[in-house]
CSV table of C-alpha atoms and ligand atoms in Angstrom, one decimal:
chain,number,residue,atom,x,y,z
A,1,UNK,CA,52.4,108.2,-7.1
A,2,UNK,CA,49.0,108.8,-8.6
A,3,UNK,CA,48.2,112.6,-8.6
A,4,UNK,CA,44.7,113.7,-9.3
A,5,UNK,CA,44.8,117.2,-7.7
A,6,UNK,CA,44.9,118.8,-11.1
A,7,UNK,CA,45.9,118.4,-14.7
A,8,UNK,CA,48.6,121.0,-14.0
A,9,UNK,CA,50.6,118.2,-12.4
A,10,UNK,CA,51.3,116.4,-15.7
A,11,UNK,CA,55.0,115.9,-16.3
A,12,UNK,CA,56.4,116.1,-19.9
A,13,UNK,CA,56.2,113.0,-22.2
A,14,UNK,CA,59.3,111.2,-23.3
A,15,UNK,CA,58.8,112.9,-26.8
A,16,UNK,CA,58.8,116.3,-25.1
A,17,UNK,CA,62.0,115.6,-23.2
A,18,UNK,CA,63.7,114.6,-26.4
A,19,UNK,CA,62.5,117.6,-28.3
A,20,UNK,CA,63.5,119.9,-25.5
A,21,UNK,CA,67.0,118.4,-25.4
A,22,UNK,CA,67.4,118.8,-29.2
A,23,UNK,CA,65.6,122.2,-29.6
A,24,UNK,CA,67.1,124.7,-32.0
A,25,UNK,CA,67.2,128.0,-30.0
A,26,UNK,CA,68.0,131.7,-30.3
A,27,UNK,CA,67.3,134.9,-28.4
A,28,UNK,CA,63.6,135.2,-28.5
A,29,UNK,CA,63.6,138.9,-27.4
A,30,UNK,CA,65.4,139.5,-30.8
A,31,UNK,CA,62.8,137.3,-32.5
A,32,UNK,CA,65.6,134.8,-33.2
A,33,UNK,CA,64.4,131.6,-31.6
A,34,UNK,CA,63.2,129.4,-34.5
A,35,UNK,CA,61.4,127.0,-32.1
A,36,UNK,CA,59.4,129.7,-30.4
A,37,UNK,CA,58.6,131.2,-33.8
A,38,UNK,CA,57.3,127.9,-35.0
A,39,UNK,CA,55.2,127.3,-31.9
A,40,UNK,CA,53.7,130.8,-32.1
A,41,UNK,CA,52.8,130.3,-35.8
A,42,UNK,CA,51.4,126.8,-35.1
A,43,UNK,CA,49.3,128.0,-32.2
A,44,UNK,CA,47.8,130.9,-34.1
A,45,UNK,CA,47.1,128.6,-37.1
A,46,UNK,CA,45.3,126.0,-35.0
A,47,UNK,CA,43.0,128.6,-33.5
A,48,UNK,CA,42.5,130.4,-36.8
A,49,UNK,CA,44.1,133.6,-35.5
A,50,UNK,CA,46.6,135.9,-37.2
A,51,UNK,CA,49.4,135.6,-34.6
A,52,UNK,CA,50.2,134.5,-31.1
A,53,UNK,CA,52.8,135.2,-28.4
A,54,UNK,CA,54.4,132.7,-26.0
A,55,UNK,CA,54.1,133.4,-22.3
A,56,UNK,CA,55.2,131.6,-19.2
A,57,UNK,CA,51.8,130.7,-17.7
A,58,UNK,CA,48.0,131.0,-18.1
A,59,UNK,CA,47.8,133.7,-15.5
A,60,UNK,CA,50.4,135.6,-17.4
A,61,UNK,CA,48.5,135.3,-20.7
A,62,UNK,CA,45.2,136.3,-19.2
A,63,UNK,CA,46.7,139.3,-17.4
A,64,UNK,CA,48.6,140.3,-20.5
A,65,UNK,CA,45.4,140.3,-22.5
A,66,UNK,CA,43.8,142.7,-19.9
A,67,UNK,CA,46.9,144.8,-19.9
A,68,UNK,CA,46.9,145.0,-23.7
A,69,UNK,CA,43.2,145.7,-24.2
A,70,UNK,CA,42.3,148.0,-21.3
A,71,UNK,CA,43.1,151.6,-20.4
A,72,UNK,CA,43.8,152.0,-16.6
A,73,UNK,CA,40.8,152.8,-14.6
A,74,UNK,CA,38.4,151.1,-17.0
A,75,UNK,CA,36.2,148.1,-16.1
A,76,UNK,CA,36.3,144.4,-17.1
A,77,UNK,CA,33.2,142.3,-17.0
A,78,UNK,CA,33.4,138.7,-16.2
A,79,UNK,CA,31.6,135.8,-14.6
A,80,UNK,CA,31.8,135.6,-10.8
A,81,UNK,CA,33.6,132.2,-10.8
A,82,UNK,CA,36.1,133.2,-13.6
A,83,UNK,CA,39.7,132.1,-13.0
A,84,UNK,CA,40.8,135.6,-13.7
A,85,UNK,CA,39.1,137.0,-10.7
A,86,UNK,CA,39.0,134.0,-8.3
A,87,UNK,CA,42.5,132.5,-8.8
A,88,UNK,CA,44.8,135.2,-10.2
A,89,UNK,CA,45.7,136.9,-6.9
A,90,UNK,CA,44.1,140.2,-7.7
A,91,UNK,CA,46.5,140.7,-10.6
A,92,UNK,CA,44.1,142.8,-12.8
A,93,UNK,CA,44.3,145.6,-10.3
A,94,UNK,CA,48.1,145.5,-10.1
A,95,UNK,CA,49.1,145.0,-13.8
A,96,UNK,CA,46.3,146.4,-16.0
A,97,UNK,CA,45.1,148.7,-13.3
A,98,UNK,CA,41.5,147.9,-14.1
A,99,UNK,CA,38.4,147.4,-12.0
A,100,UNK,CA,36.7,144.0,-12.3
A,101,UNK,CA,32.9,143.7,-12.2
A,102,UNK,CA,31.3,140.3,-12.0
A,103,UNK,CA,28.0,139.0,-13.1
A,104,UNK,CA,26.4,135.7,-12.1
A,105,UNK,CA,27.3,133.1,-14.6
A,106,UNK,CA,25.8,129.7,-13.8
A,107,UNK,CA,27.9,127.0,-15.5
A,108,UNK,CA,30.2,129.7,-16.9
A,109,UNK,CA,27.4,131.2,-19.1
A,110,UNK,CA,27.1,135.0,-19.4
A,111,UNK,CA,23.7,136.0,-20.7
A,112,UNK,CA,23.1,139.1,-22.8
A,113,UNK,CA,20.5,140.2,-20.2
A,114,UNK,CA,23.0,140.0,-17.3
A,115,UNK,CA,25.8,141.6,-19.4
A,116,UNK,CA,23.6,144.6,-20.4
A,117,UNK,CA,22.9,145.3,-16.7
A,118,UNK,CA,26.6,145.8,-16.2
A,119,UNK,CA,28.0,147.4,-19.4
A,120,UNK,CA,28.5,151.1,-19.1
A,121,UNK,CA,30.0,154.1,-20.8
A,122,UNK,CA,32.4,156.6,-19.2
A,123,UNK,CA,30.9,159.5,-17.4
A,124,UNK,CA,32.0,161.7,-14.5
A,125,UNK,CA,31.1,158.9,-12.0
A,126,UNK,CA,31.3,155.6,-14.0
A,127,UNK,CA,34.3,153.9,-15.5
A,128,UNK,CA,33.8,152.6,-19.1
A,129,UNK,CA,33.6,148.9,-19.8
A,130,UNK,CA,36.7,148.0,-21.8
A,131,UNK,CA,36.5,144.2,-22.1
A,132,UNK,CA,34.3,141.2,-21.6
A,133,UNK,CA,36.0,137.9,-20.5
A,134,UNK,CA,34.8,134.4,-21.1
A,135,UNK,CA,36.2,131.1,-19.9
A,136,UNK,CA,35.8,127.9,-21.9
A,137,UNK,CA,36.2,125.2,-20.7
A,138,UNK,CA,35.3,126.5,-17.3
A,139,UNK,CA,37.5,125.5,-14.4
A,140,UNK,CA,34.4,124.3,-12.6
A,141,UNK,CA,34.3,121.5,-15.2
A,142,UNK,CA,31.7,122.8,-17.6
A,143,UNK,CA,31.9,123.7,-21.2
A,144,UNK,CA,30.0,126.7,-22.6
A,145,UNK,CA,28.0,126.1,-25.8
A,146,UNK,CA,28.8,128.0,-29.0
A,147,UNK,CA,25.3,129.4,-28.9
A,148,UNK,CA,26.0,130.9,-25.5
A,149,UNK,CA,29.2,132.3,-26.7
A,150,UNK,CA,27.4,133.8,-29.7
A,151,UNK,CA,25.1,135.7,-27.3
A,152,UNK,CA,28.1,137.3,-25.7
A,153,UNK,CA,29.7,138.1,-29.0
A,154,UNK,CA,26.6,139.8,-30.3
A,155,UNK,CA,26.3,141.9,-27.2
A,156,UNK,CA,30.0,142.8,-27.3
A,157,UNK,CA,29.6,143.8,-31.0
A,158,UNK,CA,26.6,146.0,-30.2
A,159,UNK,CA,28.8,147.8,-27.6
A,160,UNK,CA,31.9,147.7,-29.8
A,161,UNK,CA,33.8,145.9,-27.0
A,162,UNK,CA,36.5,143.2,-27.4
A,163,UNK,CA,36.0,139.7,-25.9
A,164,UNK,CA,38.9,137.8,-24.3
A,165,UNK,CA,38.6,134.1,-23.9
A,166,UNK,CA,40.4,132.3,-21.1
A,167,UNK,CA,40.8,129.1,-23.0
A,168,UNK,CA,43.3,127.5,-20.7
A,169,UNK,CA,41.5,124.3,-21.6
A,170,UNK,CA,40.2,125.3,-25.1
A,171,UNK,CA,41.1,121.9,-26.5
A,172,UNK,CA,39.1,120.1,-23.8
A,173,UNK,CA,36.2,122.4,-24.7
A,174,UNK,CA,36.6,121.5,-28.4
A,175,UNK,CA,36.7,117.8,-27.6
A,176,UNK,CA,33.6,118.0,-25.3
A,177,UNK,CA,31.7,120.1,-27.8
A,178,UNK,CA,32.9,117.9,-30.7
A,179,UNK,CA,34.0,120.9,-32.7
A,180,UNK,CA,37.2,122.5,-34.0
A,181,UNK,CA,38.9,124.8,-31.5
A,182,UNK,CA,38.8,127.4,-34.3
A,183,UNK,CA,35.0,127.6,-33.9
A,184,UNK,CA,35.4,128.5,-30.2
A,185,UNK,CA,38.2,130.9,-30.8
A,186,UNK,CA,36.3,132.7,-33.5
A,187,UNK,CA,33.8,134.0,-30.9
A,188,UNK,CA,36.6,135.9,-29.1
A,189,UNK,CA,39.1,138.6,-30.2
A,190,UNK,CA,41.9,137.2,-28.1
A,191,UNK,CA,42.4,133.8,-26.7
A,192,UNK,CA,44.8,132.5,-24.0
A,193,UNK,CA,45.4,128.8,-24.0
A,194,UNK,CA,47.7,126.5,-22.0
A,195,UNK,CA,50.2,124.0,-23.4
A,196,UNK,CA,50.7,122.7,-19.9
A,197,UNK,CA,47.7,121.2,-18.0
A,198,UNK,CA,46.1,118.3,-19.9
A,199,UNK,CA,48.5,118.7,-22.9
A,200,UNK,CA,51.5,117.9,-20.6
A,201,UNK,CA,54.1,120.6,-21.6
A,202,UNK,CA,56.0,121.6,-18.5
A,203,UNK,CA,55.6,125.3,-19.0
A,204,UNK,CA,53.9,127.8,-21.2
A,205,UNK,CA,50.8,129.3,-22.7
A,206,UNK,CA,50.0,131.3,-25.9
A,207,UNK,CA,48.0,134.5,-26.3
A,208,UNK,CA,46.5,134.7,-29.8
A,209,UNK,CA,44.7,137.5,-31.7
A,210,UNK,CA,45.3,139.8,-34.6
A,211,UNK,CA,48.8,140.8,-35.7
A,212,UNK,CA,48.3,144.3,-34.3
A,213,UNK,CA,47.0,142.9,-30.9
A,214,UNK,CA,49.9,140.5,-30.6
A,215,UNK,CA,52.5,143.2,-31.5
A,216,UNK,CA,51.2,145.3,-28.7
A,217,UNK,CA,51.0,142.3,-26.4
A,218,UNK,CA,54.7,141.5,-27.1
A,219,UNK,CA,55.6,145.0,-25.9
A,220,UNK,CA,53.5,144.6,-22.8
A,221,UNK,CA,55.0,141.1,-22.2
A,222,UNK,CA,58.4,142.7,-22.1
A,223,UNK,CA,57.1,145.2,-19.5
A,224,UNK,CA,55.9,142.3,-17.4
A,225,UNK,CA,59.3,140.7,-17.6
A,226,UNK,CA,58.1,137.9,-19.9
A,227,UNK,CA,60.7,138.4,-22.6
A,228,UNK,CA,62.4,135.0,-22.3
A,229,UNK,CA,65.7,134.4,-24.2
A,230,UNK,CA,66.4,130.8,-25.4
A,231,UNK,CA,62.8,129.9,-24.7
A,232,UNK,CA,62.8,127.4,-27.6
A,233,UNK,CA,63.7,124.7,-25.0
A,234,UNK,CA,60.2,125.2,-23.6
A,235,UNK,CA,58.5,125.9,-26.9
A,236,UNK,CA,59.8,122.5,-28.2
A,237,UNK,CA,57.6,120.8,-25.6
A,238,UNK,CA,54.7,123.1,-26.5
A,239,UNK,CA,54.9,122.0,-30.2
A,240,UNK,CA,54.6,118.3,-29.1
A,241,UNK,CA,51.7,119.4,-26.8
A,242,UNK,CA,49.8,120.8,-29.9
A,243,UNK,CA,50.8,118.1,-32.4
A,244,UNK,CA,50.7,114.9,-30.3
A,245,UNK,CA,48.7,115.5,-27.1
A,246,UNK,CA,45.5,117.1,-28.2
A,247,UNK,CA,44.0,113.8,-29.4
A,248,UNK,CA,44.3,112.2,-26.0
A,249,UNK,CA,42.0,114.7,-24.2
A,250,UNK,CA,38.9,112.8,-25.1
A,251,UNK,CA,40.3,109.7,-23.3
A,252,UNK,CA,40.7,111.8,-20.1
A,253,UNK,CA,37.1,113.0,-20.5
A,254,UNK,CA,35.9,109.4,-20.9
A,255,UNK,CA,37.7,108.3,-17.8
A,256,UNK,CA,36.3,111.3,-15.8
A,257,UNK,CA,32.8,110.2,-16.8
A,258,UNK,CA,33.6,106.6,-15.8
A,259,UNK,CA,35.0,107.9,-12.5
A,260,UNK,CA,31.9,110.1,-11.9
A,261,UNK,CA,29.5,107.2,-12.6
A,262,UNK,CA,31.4,104.9,-10.1
A,263,UNK,CA,31.7,107.6,-7.4
A,264,UNK,CA,28.0,108.2,-7.7
A,265,UNK,CA,27.3,104.6,-6.6
A,266,UNK,CA,29.0,105.2,-3.3
A,267,UNK,CA,26.5,105.9,-0.6
A,268,UNK,CA,26.8,109.5,0.7
A,269,UNK,CA,28.8,110.8,-2.3
A,270,UNK,CA,26.9,113.4,-4.4
A,271,UNK,CA,28.5,113.9,-7.8
A,272,UNK,CA,27.9,117.2,-9.5
A,273,UNK,CA,27.0,115.4,-12.7
A,274,UNK,CA,26.1,118.6,-14.6
A,275,UNK,CA,29.7,119.5,-14.6
A,276,UNK,CA,31.5,116.4,-15.9
A,277,UNK,CA,32.0,117.8,-19.4
A,278,UNK,CA,35.8,117.6,-19.4
A,279,UNK,CA,38.4,115.9,-17.2
A,280,UNK,CA,37.1,117.0,-13.8
A,281,UNK,CA,34.8,115.4,-11.3
A,282,UNK,CA,33.4,117.6,-8.5
A,283,UNK,CA,31.5,115.9,-5.7
A,284,UNK,CA,30.6,116.3,-2.1
A,285,UNK,CA,30.7,113.9,0.8
A,286,UNK,CA,29.1,115.8,3.7
A,287,UNK,CA,30.8,113.9,6.6
A,288,UNK,CA,34.1,115.3,5.3
A,289,UNK,CA,33.1,118.7,6.7
A,290,UNK,CA,34.2,117.2,10.1
A,291,UNK,CA,38.0,117.8,10.2
A,292,UNK,CA,38.6,114.3,11.7
A,293,UNK,CA,36.7,112.7,8.8
A,294,UNK,CA,38.6,114.8,6.3
A,295,UNK,CA,41.9,113.8,7.9
A,296,UNK,CA,40.8,110.1,7.8
A,297,UNK,CA,39.9,110.4,4.1
A,298,UNK,CA,43.1,112.2,3.2
A,299,UNK,CA,45.1,109.5,5.0
A,300,UNK,CA,43.5,106.6,3.2
A,301,UNK,CA,44.4,108.1,-0.2
A,302,UNK,CA,47.9,109.1,1.0
A,303,UNK,CA,48.6,105.5,2.2
A,304,UNK,CA,47.7,104.3,-1.2
A,305,UNK,CA,50.1,106.9,-2.8
A,306,UNK,CA,47.2,108.8,-4.2
A,307,UNK,CA,47.5,112.6,-4.0
A,308,UNK,CA,44.2,114.5,-3.7
A,309,UNK,CA,43.2,118.0,-2.6
A,310,UNK,CA,41.1,118.4,0.5
A,311,UNK,CA,37.6,119.6,-0.2
A,312,UNK,CA,37.2,123.2,-1.2
A,313,UNK,CA,33.9,124.8,-0.3
A,314,UNK,CA,32.6,121.4,0.5
A,315,UNK,CA,33.6,119.9,-2.8
A,316,UNK,CA,36.2,117.4,-3.7
A,317,UNK,CA,37.7,117.7,-7.2
A,318,UNK,CA,39.3,114.7,-8.9
A,319,UNK,CA,41.0,115.4,-12.2
A,320,UNK,CA,42.0,112.9,-14.9
A,321,UNK,CA,44.9,113.5,-17.2
A,322,UNK,CA,47.4,111.8,-19.5
A,323,UNK,CA,49.1,109.9,-16.7
A,324,UNK,CA,45.9,108.5,-15.3
A,325,UNK,CA,45.2,105.3,-17.2
A,326,UNK,CA,42.7,102.5,-16.5
A,327,UNK,CA,44.9,100.9,-13.8
A,328,UNK,CA,45.3,104.2,-12.0
A,329,UNK,CA,41.5,104.8,-12.3
A,330,UNK,CA,40.8,101.5,-10.7
A,331,UNK,CA,43.2,102.3,-7.8
A,332,UNK,CA,41.4,105.7,-7.3
A,333,UNK,CA,38.0,104.0,-7.2
A,334,UNK,CA,39.2,101.3,-4.8
A,335,UNK,CA,40.6,104.0,-2.4
A,336,UNK,CA,37.3,106.0,-2.8
A,337,UNK,CA,35.2,103.0,-1.7
A,338,UNK,CA,37.4,102.6,1.4
A,339,UNK,CA,37.5,106.4,2.2
A,340,UNK,CA,34.0,107.5,1.6
A,341,UNK,CA,32.0,105.4,4.1
A,342,UNK,CA,29.1,106.7,6.1
B,401,PLP,C1,40.6,128.4,-16.5
B,401,PLP,C2,42.1,128.7,-16.1
B,401,PLP,N1,42.6,129.8,-16.5
B,401,PLP,C3,43.9,130.2,-16.2
B,401,PLP,C4,44.6,129.3,-15.4
B,401,PLP,C5,46.0,129.8,-15.1
B,401,PLP,O1,47.0,129.0,-15.6
B,401,PLP,P1,48.5,129.0,-14.8
B,401,PLP,O2,48.3,128.1,-13.7
B,401,PLP,O3,49.4,128.4,-15.9
B,401,PLP,O4,48.8,130.4,-14.4
B,401,PLP,C6,44.1,128.1,-15.0
B,401,PLP,C7,44.9,127.3,-14.1
B,401,PLP,O5,44.6,126.2,-13.7
B,401,PLP,C8,42.8,127.8,-15.3
B,401,PLP,O6,42.2,126.7,-14.8
C-alpha cells in the first residue's frame, strides 16, 4: 500500500522498533524514566531552548502551550488558516478557556500591520491579548521566512507578549530554509514540534521553552491527563526520530518538487506551485468537483493500492514521506496520468 494522505501515516523504522523494545524505562510522572529524560534534553538542545516536555500529540502540545501561557478569558491571535484554529476541534475554548481571534495570513505570514489591528489591552469591554501563535512550516505547504518571523517577534516584544510556534514540522521548515532549527525556534518563546509525521516516530511531540515555562507546562500536562508512566517506550522512538530521521526530510522535499513538476504537466491539473516548500503538493483538478468524477479518480488510485484523500475545498493534497521512494513516486505519477484526464 502506498499512502500519500499525510506524513502522519509513517510507521516506525526498524531502528525505532528495536529501540522501543529495548528502552530503559521508569515512571515518568516521578521523573524517573531515563529515556523520556534523555529525549526531553535532546529536543531542548536541538532547538536551543532550556527545557522541553514530552506530550502525546501535536494538538496536545499546542493546547498545552495556550493553557500554560494564557489566563482564561484572554485572547490569542493567530493566522486564519492556523492548525490550532482550523484542525484542533475548538480545543482552545475548552482547555485554556481563551478566545481566538484570527488575522489574514497569506502563506502563513502574519504582518506587523495586521497584528497591530488586532492586539488589545484589557478594559471593561475588551479581553487582553495574551499570546501570538505562529506556524512554521505551515500545514498549507509553505515555509515562513526568518524575516517574516522577526516582524512578529518585534511586534510581540513591543507589546510584551509571548509568541508560541506550532512547529509540528519545524525540521521541514529548517531544511527548506536551509537553516538550523535553532534559528527558527529563537523567534518564539515556546515551540511545539512533532516526532511523528515526517520523522516517523509512532507517537509524540515535545513542547520546549524556558525551564520555568516547562515546569508550569508539566503541571498543566498532568491536569490534561498527559502524565504518562513508562513513556520511555515511546520516547525511544522519538530519540531515533531526532538523531536519524531529520536528515531525510530534504529527500521528501525533493520528491515533492518532482511530483509537483510532473503533475503540472497533466492537462487540467493546476498545481499550487507557490506552496511546494516542504513535502506537500496541493493541486486542483476542476472536473473532480463532480462527485462521479471524484469517485472515478479515487477508484483508480484505490485499484493501484494508492491511498489518497478526496479533494478538500477543491484541492487535492499529496504528501511525500520516508516510505515514499522513487518507485512509489513513479507509481503515483502513473496513476495520476490515468486518473486526471479531461
Ligand atoms: C501544523 C500542525 N500542527 C499541529 C498538528 C497536530 O498534530 P497531531 O495530529 O499530532 O495532534 C498538525 C497535524 O497534522 C499539524 O499539521
